[in-house]
Tab-separated table of C-alpha atoms and ligand atoms in Angstrom:
chain	number	residue	atom	x	y	z
A	1	MET	CA	120.336	94.293	128.544
A	2	LYS	CA	122.989	91.986	126.993
A	3	THR	CA	123.647	91.748	122.923
A	4	ILE	CA	123.766	87.983	122.307
A	5	ASP	CA	126.506	86.399	120.024
A	6	SER	CA	124.620	83.642	118.976
A	7	LEU	CA	121.539	83.058	116.409
A	8	PRO	CA	117.923	82.852	117.627
A	9	LYS	CA	117.447	79.630	115.701
A	10	GLN	CA	119.960	77.943	117.305
A	11	ASP	CA	118.461	79.368	120.578
A	12	GLY	CA	115.114	78.106	119.832
A	13	PHE	CA	113.596	81.776	119.387
A	14	ARG	CA	111.186	82.136	116.582
A	15	MET	CA	109.456	85.143	115.144
A	16	PRO	CA	105.708	84.636	116.172
A	17	GLY	CA	102.850	85.998	113.769
A	18	GLU	CA	101.542	89.291	114.339
A	19	PHE	CA	98.445	87.828	115.480
A	20	GLU	CA	99.694	85.856	118.458
A	21	GLU	CA	99.567	87.773	121.430
A	22	HIS	CA	100.994	90.984	122.341
A	23	ARG	CA	102.580	92.324	125.686
A	24	GLY	CA	102.444	95.913	123.923
A	25	CYS	CA	102.896	97.883	120.750
A	26	TYR	CA	105.162	101.222	120.102
A	27	ILE	CA	104.467	104.417	117.758
A	28	ILE	CA	107.074	107.118	117.263
A	29	TRP	CA	105.464	110.730	117.331
A	30	PRO	CA	105.593	112.310	113.789
A	31	GLU	CA	107.135	115.477	113.621
A	32	ARG	CA	109.777	116.086	110.719
A	33	PRO	CA	108.179	118.932	108.414
A	34	ASP	CA	109.897	117.616	105.310
A	35	ASN	CA	107.877	114.396	105.452
A	36	TRP	CA	104.528	115.357	107.236
A	37	ARG	CA	102.792	118.579	106.260
A	38	LEU	CA	102.629	121.314	108.088
A	39	GLY	CA	104.834	120.436	110.964
A	40	GLY	CA	103.152	117.121	111.499
A	41	LYS	CA	100.404	118.618	113.206
A	42	PRO	CA	97.685	116.965	111.113
A	43	ALA	CA	99.808	113.690	111.057
A	44	GLN	CA	99.982	113.762	115.258
A	45	THR	CA	96.091	114.113	115.245
A	46	THR	CA	95.665	111.152	113.273
A	47	PHE	CA	98.669	109.275	115.216
A	48	VAL	CA	96.599	110.249	118.459
A	49	LYS	CA	93.277	108.016	117.348
A	50	VAL	CA	95.593	105.286	115.788
A	51	ALA	CA	97.126	104.603	119.365
A	52	THR	CA	94.021	105.598	121.397
A	53	ALA	CA	92.559	102.840	119.099
A	54	ILE	CA	95.377	100.209	119.853
A	55	ALA	CA	95.322	101.291	123.258
A	56	GLU	CA	91.753	99.666	124.085
A	57	PHE	CA	93.418	96.321	123.320
A	58	GLU	CA	96.798	96.628	124.556
A	59	PRO	CA	99.455	98.993	125.934
A	60	VAL	CA	100.883	101.749	123.732
A	61	THR	CA	103.813	103.414	124.482
A	62	VAL	CA	104.542	106.526	121.996
A	63	ALA	CA	108.474	107.335	121.706
A	64	VAL	CA	109.241	110.751	121.083
A	65	SER	CA	111.875	113.133	120.453
A	66	PRO	CA	112.826	115.722	123.549
A	67	GLY	CA	111.402	118.703	121.777
A	68	GLN	CA	107.863	117.038	121.447
A	69	TYR	CA	107.324	115.458	124.733
A	70	SER	CA	105.142	117.894	126.233
A	71	ASN	CA	102.981	118.299	122.824
A	72	ALA	CA	102.856	114.394	122.588
A	73	ARG	CA	101.841	114.269	126.555
A	74	GLN	CA	99.080	116.756	126.370
A	75	MET	CA	97.682	115.467	123.022
A	76	LEU	CA	97.438	111.531	123.969
A	77	PRO	CA	95.222	110.305	126.261
A	78	ASP	CA	96.844	108.896	129.936
A	79	GLU	CA	96.375	105.338	128.995
A	80	VAL	CA	99.068	105.499	126.313
A	81	ARG	CA	102.986	106.133	127.946
A	82	VAL	CA	104.838	108.777	126.441
A	83	ILE	CA	108.606	108.258	126.626
A	84	GLU	CA	111.465	109.734	125.091
A	85	ILE	CA	113.528	108.209	122.257
A	86	ASP	CA	114.948	110.630	119.653
A	87	ASN	CA	114.496	109.523	116.095
A	88	ASP	CA	114.394	110.711	112.468
A	89	ASP	CA	111.399	109.939	111.685
A	90	ALA	CA	107.884	107.878	112.994
A	91	TRP	CA	108.163	104.490	111.327
A	92	VAL	CA	108.973	102.208	113.876
A	93	ARG	CA	107.909	99.247	112.027
A	94	ASP	CA	111.101	99.743	110.116
A	95	CYS	CA	113.505	100.790	112.953
A	96	GLY	CA	112.095	99.043	115.707
A	97	PRO	CA	113.283	95.695	116.842
A	98	THR	CA	111.689	92.478	115.703
A	99	TYR	CA	110.747	90.467	118.386
A	100	VAL	CA	111.257	86.411	118.536
A	101	VAL	CA	110.000	84.386	121.293
A	102	ASN	CA	110.899	81.076	122.803
A	103	ASP	CA	108.488	78.498	124.185
A	104	ARG	CA	109.285	79.318	127.868
A	105	GLY	CA	107.744	82.485	127.078
A	106	GLU	CA	111.077	84.542	126.863
A	107	ILE	CA	111.221	87.565	124.321
A	108	ARG	CA	114.681	88.839	122.527
A	109	GLY	CA	115.079	91.960	119.957
A	110	VAL	CA	116.282	91.350	116.877
A	111	ASP	CA	117.937	94.701	115.740
A	112	TRP	CA	118.762	94.849	112.148
A	113	THR	CA	120.819	97.650	110.551
A	114	PHE	CA	118.330	100.347	109.441
A	115	ASN	CA	119.186	102.758	106.215
A	116	ALA	CA	116.225	104.650	105.501
A	117	TRP	CA	115.003	102.438	103.133
A	118	GLY	CA	118.299	102.515	100.732
A	119	GLY	CA	120.950	104.456	102.275
A	120	LEU	CA	122.555	106.542	100.010
A	121	VAL	CA	121.476	104.849	96.982
A	122	ASP	CA	117.589	105.447	96.746
A	123	GLY	CA	117.179	106.379	100.980
A	124	LEU	CA	114.159	108.759	101.604
A	125	TYR	CA	116.311	110.844	104.229
A	126	PHE	CA	119.499	111.780	105.440
A	127	PRO	CA	120.617	111.172	108.177
A	128	TRP	CA	119.236	108.123	109.998
A	129	ASP	CA	121.584	107.542	112.776
A	130	LYS	CA	118.934	108.458	115.360
A	131	ASP	CA	116.407	105.720	113.814
A	132	ASN	CA	118.946	103.316	113.689
A	133	GLN	CA	119.218	103.509	117.629
A	134	VAL	CA	115.537	103.188	118.047
A	135	ALA	CA	115.717	98.990	118.303
A	136	GLN	CA	118.274	98.989	120.840
A	137	LYS	CA	116.459	101.499	122.816
A	138	ILE	CA	113.347	100.049	122.979
A	139	CYS	CA	115.076	96.585	123.909
A	140	GLU	CA	116.396	98.809	127.050
A	141	VAL	CA	112.758	100.082	127.644
A	142	GLU	CA	111.456	96.462	127.695
A	143	ARG	CA	114.395	95.178	129.323
A	144	THR	CA	115.087	92.681	126.517
A	145	ASP	CA	118.757	91.161	125.375
A	146	ARG	CA	118.816	91.567	121.435
A	147	TYR	CA	120.495	89.982	118.722
A	148	CYS	CA	122.303	92.775	116.704
A	149	LEU	CA	123.015	92.744	113.055
A	150	ASP	CA	125.401	95.447	112.193
A	151	ASP	CA	126.108	94.761	108.350
A	152	PHE	CA	122.530	93.487	107.433
A	153	VAL	CA	119.863	96.217	106.453
A	154	LEU	CA	116.549	94.961	106.868
A	155	GLU	CA	113.162	96.862	107.847
A	156	GLY	CA	110.186	95.188	109.729
A	157	GLY	CA	107.786	96.093	107.399
A	158	SER	CA	109.493	93.898	104.361
A	159	ILE	CA	108.856	91.111	106.384
A	160	HIS	CA	105.654	89.105	107.598
A	161	VAL	CA	105.429	85.417	108.962
A	162	ASP	CA	102.969	82.914	109.957
A	163	GLY	CA	104.677	81.884	113.065
A	164	GLU	CA	104.698	78.118	111.947
A	165	GLY	CA	108.056	78.517	109.688
A	166	THR	CA	106.567	80.615	106.740
A	167	LEU	CA	108.299	83.817	105.823
A	168	VAL	CA	106.715	85.993	102.973
A	169	VAL	CA	109.255	88.895	101.379
A	170	THR	CA	109.596	90.954	98.073
A	171	GLU	CA	112.472	90.576	95.842
A	172	GLU	CA	111.940	94.605	94.825
A	173	CYS	CA	112.639	95.123	98.563
A	174	LEU	CA	115.326	92.729	99.792
A	175	LEU	CA	117.392	92.291	96.363
A	176	SER	CA	117.017	96.213	96.076
A	177	PRO	CA	120.579	97.914	95.518
A	178	GLY	CA	120.484	100.139	98.620
A	179	ARG	CA	120.231	97.355	101.174
A	180	ASN	CA	122.577	94.418	101.000
A	181	PRO	CA	124.004	94.040	97.412
A	182	GLN	CA	126.817	92.285	98.727
A	183	LEU	CA	124.938	89.324	99.284
A	184	SER	CA	123.189	87.054	97.034
A	185	LYS	CA	119.274	86.150	97.461
A	186	GLU	CA	120.470	82.772	98.909
A	187	GLN	CA	122.647	84.143	101.743
A	188	ILE	CA	120.111	86.780	102.396
A	189	GLU	CA	117.398	83.643	102.749
A	190	LYS	CA	119.504	82.162	104.904
A	191	ILE	CA	120.401	85.243	107.427
A	192	LEU	CA	116.364	85.208	107.592
A	193	MET	CA	115.957	81.925	107.905
A	194	GLU	CA	118.435	81.951	110.996
A	195	TYR	CA	117.241	84.845	112.539
A	196	LEU	CA	113.574	84.788	111.923
A	197	ASN	CA	113.716	80.633	112.538
A	198	VAL	CA	111.682	80.107	109.265
A	199	GLU	CA	112.342	77.210	107.010
A	200	LYS	CA	110.357	78.328	103.750
A	201	VAL	CA	110.789	81.850	102.478
A	202	ILE	CA	107.840	82.578	99.503
A	203	TRP	CA	109.154	85.412	97.655
A	204	LEU	CA	106.802	87.754	96.101
A	205	LYS	CA	108.009	89.949	93.387
A	206	ARG	CA	107.068	93.237	93.675
A	207	GLY	CA	105.073	95.351	96.484
A	208	ILE	CA	102.037	97.886	96.016
A	209	TYR	CA	102.529	99.962	92.816
A	210	LEU	CA	104.638	103.178	93.460
A	211	ASP	CA	105.209	102.287	97.335
A	212	GLU	CA	108.499	104.137	98.250
A	213	THR	CA	109.828	101.673	100.393
A	214	ASN	CA	110.889	99.424	97.202
A	215	GLY	CA	107.796	97.537	97.669
A	216	HIS	CA	107.538	96.442	101.213
A	217	VAL	CA	105.651	93.181	101.757
A	218	ASP	CA	103.157	94.852	104.394
A	219	ASN	CA	101.533	97.224	102.059
A	220	ILE	CA	100.427	94.595	99.902
A	221	PHE	CA	100.518	90.965	101.722
A	222	ASN	CA	99.524	89.867	105.310
A	223	PHE	CA	98.665	86.556	107.336
A	224	VAL	CA	95.462	86.646	109.083
A	225	SER	CA	96.555	83.151	110.663
A	226	PRO	CA	98.980	80.276	109.620
A	227	GLY	CA	97.477	79.043	106.110
A	228	VAL	CA	95.312	81.875	105.698
A	229	VAL	CA	96.415	85.279	103.692
A	230	ALA	CA	95.150	88.577	102.783
A	231	LEU	CA	96.266	90.141	99.378
A	232	ALA	CA	95.740	93.752	98.050
A	233	TRP	CA	93.573	93.521	94.961
A	234	THR	CA	92.059	95.566	91.895
A	235	ASP	CA	90.016	94.082	89.078
A	236	ASP	CA	91.145	97.110	86.974
A	237	GLU	CA	93.052	95.641	84.520
A	238	ASN	CA	94.006	99.415	83.159
A	239	ASP	CA	95.739	99.924	86.955
A	240	PRO	CA	99.182	99.051	86.838
A	241	GLN	CA	98.465	97.759	90.288
A	242	TYR	CA	96.469	94.682	88.652
A	243	GLU	CA	99.546	93.365	86.870
A	244	ILE	CA	101.218	93.519	90.390
A	245	SER	CA	98.530	92.115	92.269
A	246	LYS	CA	97.989	89.208	89.638
A	247	GLU	CA	101.777	88.145	89.830
A	248	CYS	CA	101.700	87.879	93.384
A	249	TYR	CA	98.126	86.032	93.503
A	250	ASN	CA	99.751	83.292	91.126
A	251	ILE	CA	102.899	83.090	93.331
A	252	LEU	CA	101.078	82.330	96.756
A	253	ALA	CA	98.539	80.307	94.541
A	254	ALA	CA	101.260	77.640	93.225
A	255	ALA	CA	103.014	78.000	96.605
A	256	THR	CA	103.119	75.641	100.000
A	257	ASP	CA	103.965	77.027	103.540
A	258	ALA	CA	106.160	75.362	105.783
A	259	LYS	CA	103.880	73.120	107.265
A	260	GLY	CA	102.847	71.853	103.580
A	261	ARG	CA	99.538	73.614	103.237
A	262	LYS	CA	98.289	75.479	100.269
A	263	LEU	CA	97.399	79.263	101.076
A	264	GLU	CA	93.816	80.108	101.354
A	265	ILE	CA	93.910	83.814	99.682
A	266	HIS	CA	91.720	86.647	100.351
A	267	LYS	CA	91.756	89.476	98.519
A	268	LEU	CA	91.442	92.980	100.014
A	269	TYR	CA	90.724	95.930	97.180
A	270	VAL	CA	92.801	98.814	97.126
A	271	PRO	CA	90.925	102.328	96.904
A	272	SER	CA	90.744	104.514	94.107
A	273	PRO	CA	94.117	106.155	93.704
A	274	VAL	CA	94.977	108.494	96.210
A	275	LEU	CA	96.908	111.565	94.904
A	276	ILE	CA	98.665	114.170	96.723
A	277	THR	CA	96.407	117.321	96.506
A	278	LYS	CA	98.012	120.984	95.695
A	279	GLU	CA	97.286	122.138	99.147
A	280	GLU	CA	99.075	119.044	100.726
A	281	SER	CA	102.192	119.496	98.767
A	282	GLN	CA	102.357	123.015	99.639
A	283	GLY	CA	102.318	122.013	103.294
A	284	VAL	CA	105.606	119.702	103.069
A	285	ASP	CA	109.066	121.487	103.650
A	286	ALA	CA	111.085	121.171	100.219
A	287	VAL	CA	114.603	119.499	101.777
A	288	ASP	CA	117.644	118.436	99.420
A	289	GLY	CA	117.702	114.640	99.871
A	290	THR	CA	114.171	114.082	101.105
A	291	LEU	CA	111.573	112.386	99.179
A	292	PRO	CA	109.634	115.259	97.529
A	293	ARG	CA	106.211	115.470	97.753
A	294	ILE	CA	104.492	116.606	94.267
A	295	VAL	CA	101.286	117.620	93.431
A	296	GLY	CA	99.369	114.743	91.389
A	297	ASP	CA	101.873	112.151	92.992
A	298	ARG	CA	99.858	108.666	93.477
A	299	LEU	CA	100.310	107.238	96.606
A	300	ALA	CA	100.365	103.644	97.834
A	301	ALA	CA	97.344	103.371	99.314
A	302	SER	CA	96.235	99.597	100.511
A	303	TYR	CA	94.126	98.312	103.172
A	304	VAL	CA	96.356	95.655	103.809
A	305	ASN	CA	98.710	97.665	105.961
A	306	TYR	CA	96.540	96.972	108.997
A	307	TYR	CA	97.606	96.420	112.620
A	308	THR	CA	96.513	93.099	114.293
A	309	ALA	CA	96.238	93.812	118.141
A	310	ASN	CA	95.274	91.737	120.948
A	311	GLY	CA	91.105	91.417	120.180
A	312	GLY	CA	91.110	94.191	117.146
A	313	VAL	CA	92.289	95.123	114.046
A	314	ILE	CA	93.240	98.773	112.953
A	315	PHE	CA	93.039	99.490	109.833
A	316	PRO	CA	92.950	102.535	107.417
A	317	LEU	CA	90.096	104.149	105.592
A	318	PHE	CA	90.809	106.553	102.477
A	319	ASP	CA	87.599	108.238	102.119
A	320	ASP	CA	86.670	105.692	99.622
A	321	PRO	CA	83.685	103.629	98.843
A	322	MET	CA	86.146	100.710	99.284
A	323	ASP	CA	86.328	101.565	102.671
A	324	LYS	CA	83.162	99.682	103.743
A	325	LYS	CA	84.124	96.305	101.615
A	326	ALA	CA	87.330	96.501	103.330
A	327	GLU	CA	85.695	96.443	106.888
A	328	GLU	CA	83.477	93.660	105.430
A	329	THR	CA	86.244	91.610	104.389
A	330	LEU	CA	87.915	91.990	107.470
A	331	LYS	CA	85.275	91.462	109.508
A	332	VAL	CA	85.147	87.579	107.862
A	333	LEU	CA	88.676	87.331	108.195
A	334	TYR	CA	88.641	88.308	112.010
A	335	PRO	CA	85.503	87.419	113.426
A	336	ASP	CA	87.070	87.107	116.620
A	337	ARG	CA	88.495	90.609	116.796
A	338	LYS	CA	86.952	94.168	116.657
A	339	ILE	CA	87.534	95.880	113.354
A	340	VAL	CA	88.328	99.698	114.003
A	341	GLY	CA	89.016	101.682	110.758
A	342	ILE	CA	90.793	105.074	111.345
A	343	PRO	CA	91.190	107.895	108.645
A	344	ALA	CA	94.339	107.261	107.442
A	345	ARG	CA	95.283	110.017	104.925
A	346	GLU	CA	97.473	111.871	106.914
A	347	ILE	CA	99.930	108.476	107.446
A	348	ILE	CA	99.915	107.860	103.850
A	349	LEU	CA	100.680	111.234	103.018
A	350	GLY	CA	103.963	110.324	104.772
A	351	GLY	CA	104.512	107.422	102.897
A	352	GLY	CA	102.975	104.484	104.608
A	353	ASN	CA	100.139	103.531	106.500
A	354	ILE	CA	99.183	102.077	110.057
A	355	HIS	CA	101.017	98.856	110.121
A	356	CYS	CA	104.323	101.060	109.074
A	357	ILE	CA	103.903	103.158	112.212
A	358	THR	CA	103.231	100.137	114.890
A	359	GLN	CA	105.522	97.880	116.387
A	360	GLN	CA	104.322	94.789	118.430
A	361	VAL	CA	105.566	93.300	121.407
A	362	PRO	CA	104.928	90.106	121.928
A	363	LYS	CA	103.698	88.351	125.367
B	1	KQY	O1	105.853	102.359	104.639
B	1	KQY	C1	106.831	102.142	105.359
B	1	KQY	N1	106.993	101.244	106.108
B	1	KQY	C2	107.724	103.197	105.781
B	1	KQY	C3	107.537	104.523	104.801
B	1	KQY	C4	108.475	105.541	104.854
B	1	KQY	C5	108.177	106.634	104.376
B	1	KQY	C6	109.479	107.876	104.412
B	1	KQY	N2	108.756	109.001	104.015
């Protein structure tokens, strides 16, 4: 497995849209007790449901730490491959490789630097060295060469592309002081254009209210297909989410994509606020340096944080009346895919959702 010195754009590689065909999907097994309540047991049950649901559509690999191999192997169905990759937590969207493809069907990984969403400035745990090796290890398993950026911090959840030259990101995240403070917005844009092979970057201002990743785009926005997008939305003007979603809407409505198209924007309504209960808060170990889970805290719950699989869409359920509406909206947006909802409270309690715990490998 080679590390390549050139740039994906000059080599003719581009990041495909998630809606394009996949070779498979990776997930990392949750276990750290200062993020997942009760030593990760309830989250593990939910991750099994997500892995099983995706495995209906494409091959799934679950990466586990050595100490969890037997437990994960026993809990997961046979069709899910379980391999050992040591890790610091379970967010493969962010620490895994971003794959790029060329017209000959070859794929290569892009291995960004991972610093737990902000390093020593406002990162969510310390250390993160095992997570920072996950992308390279997945490239080894997949036998894919990789581009490696040792001095550029980025997470996969902070980028969405249409596969046709358009990238959407948030300023809140990409310009945050804990990532690449030495780079200007223009310099960041140039790096993204070269590594993802895009011509147009649409900058939203902020992500979902109180998102602990500094507003990852994947919790508020997704590409359904080129020119068609989903945006997390609320009509409640008293909810701080309203102003954020409205601002995103205005930016998207005024934008054109890399092909000069106006975007067709579909609203995906957020559930009513999801708050941490006393029992949930008490189940999480308090550790200095890890974001605490405090009773009453509002979680960044959004249906946009779904995974697009070959022939399926796996989306989070919050035991909320909006679950039904989200399913109906997704059915309209994806008439050719099966829409599968998974109760996801145990994932949002860890700070992200189904999209954040998955990483596709394109075909
Ligand atoms: O949302 C994500 N992409 C990751 C969330 C990380 C939360 C760590 N507690």
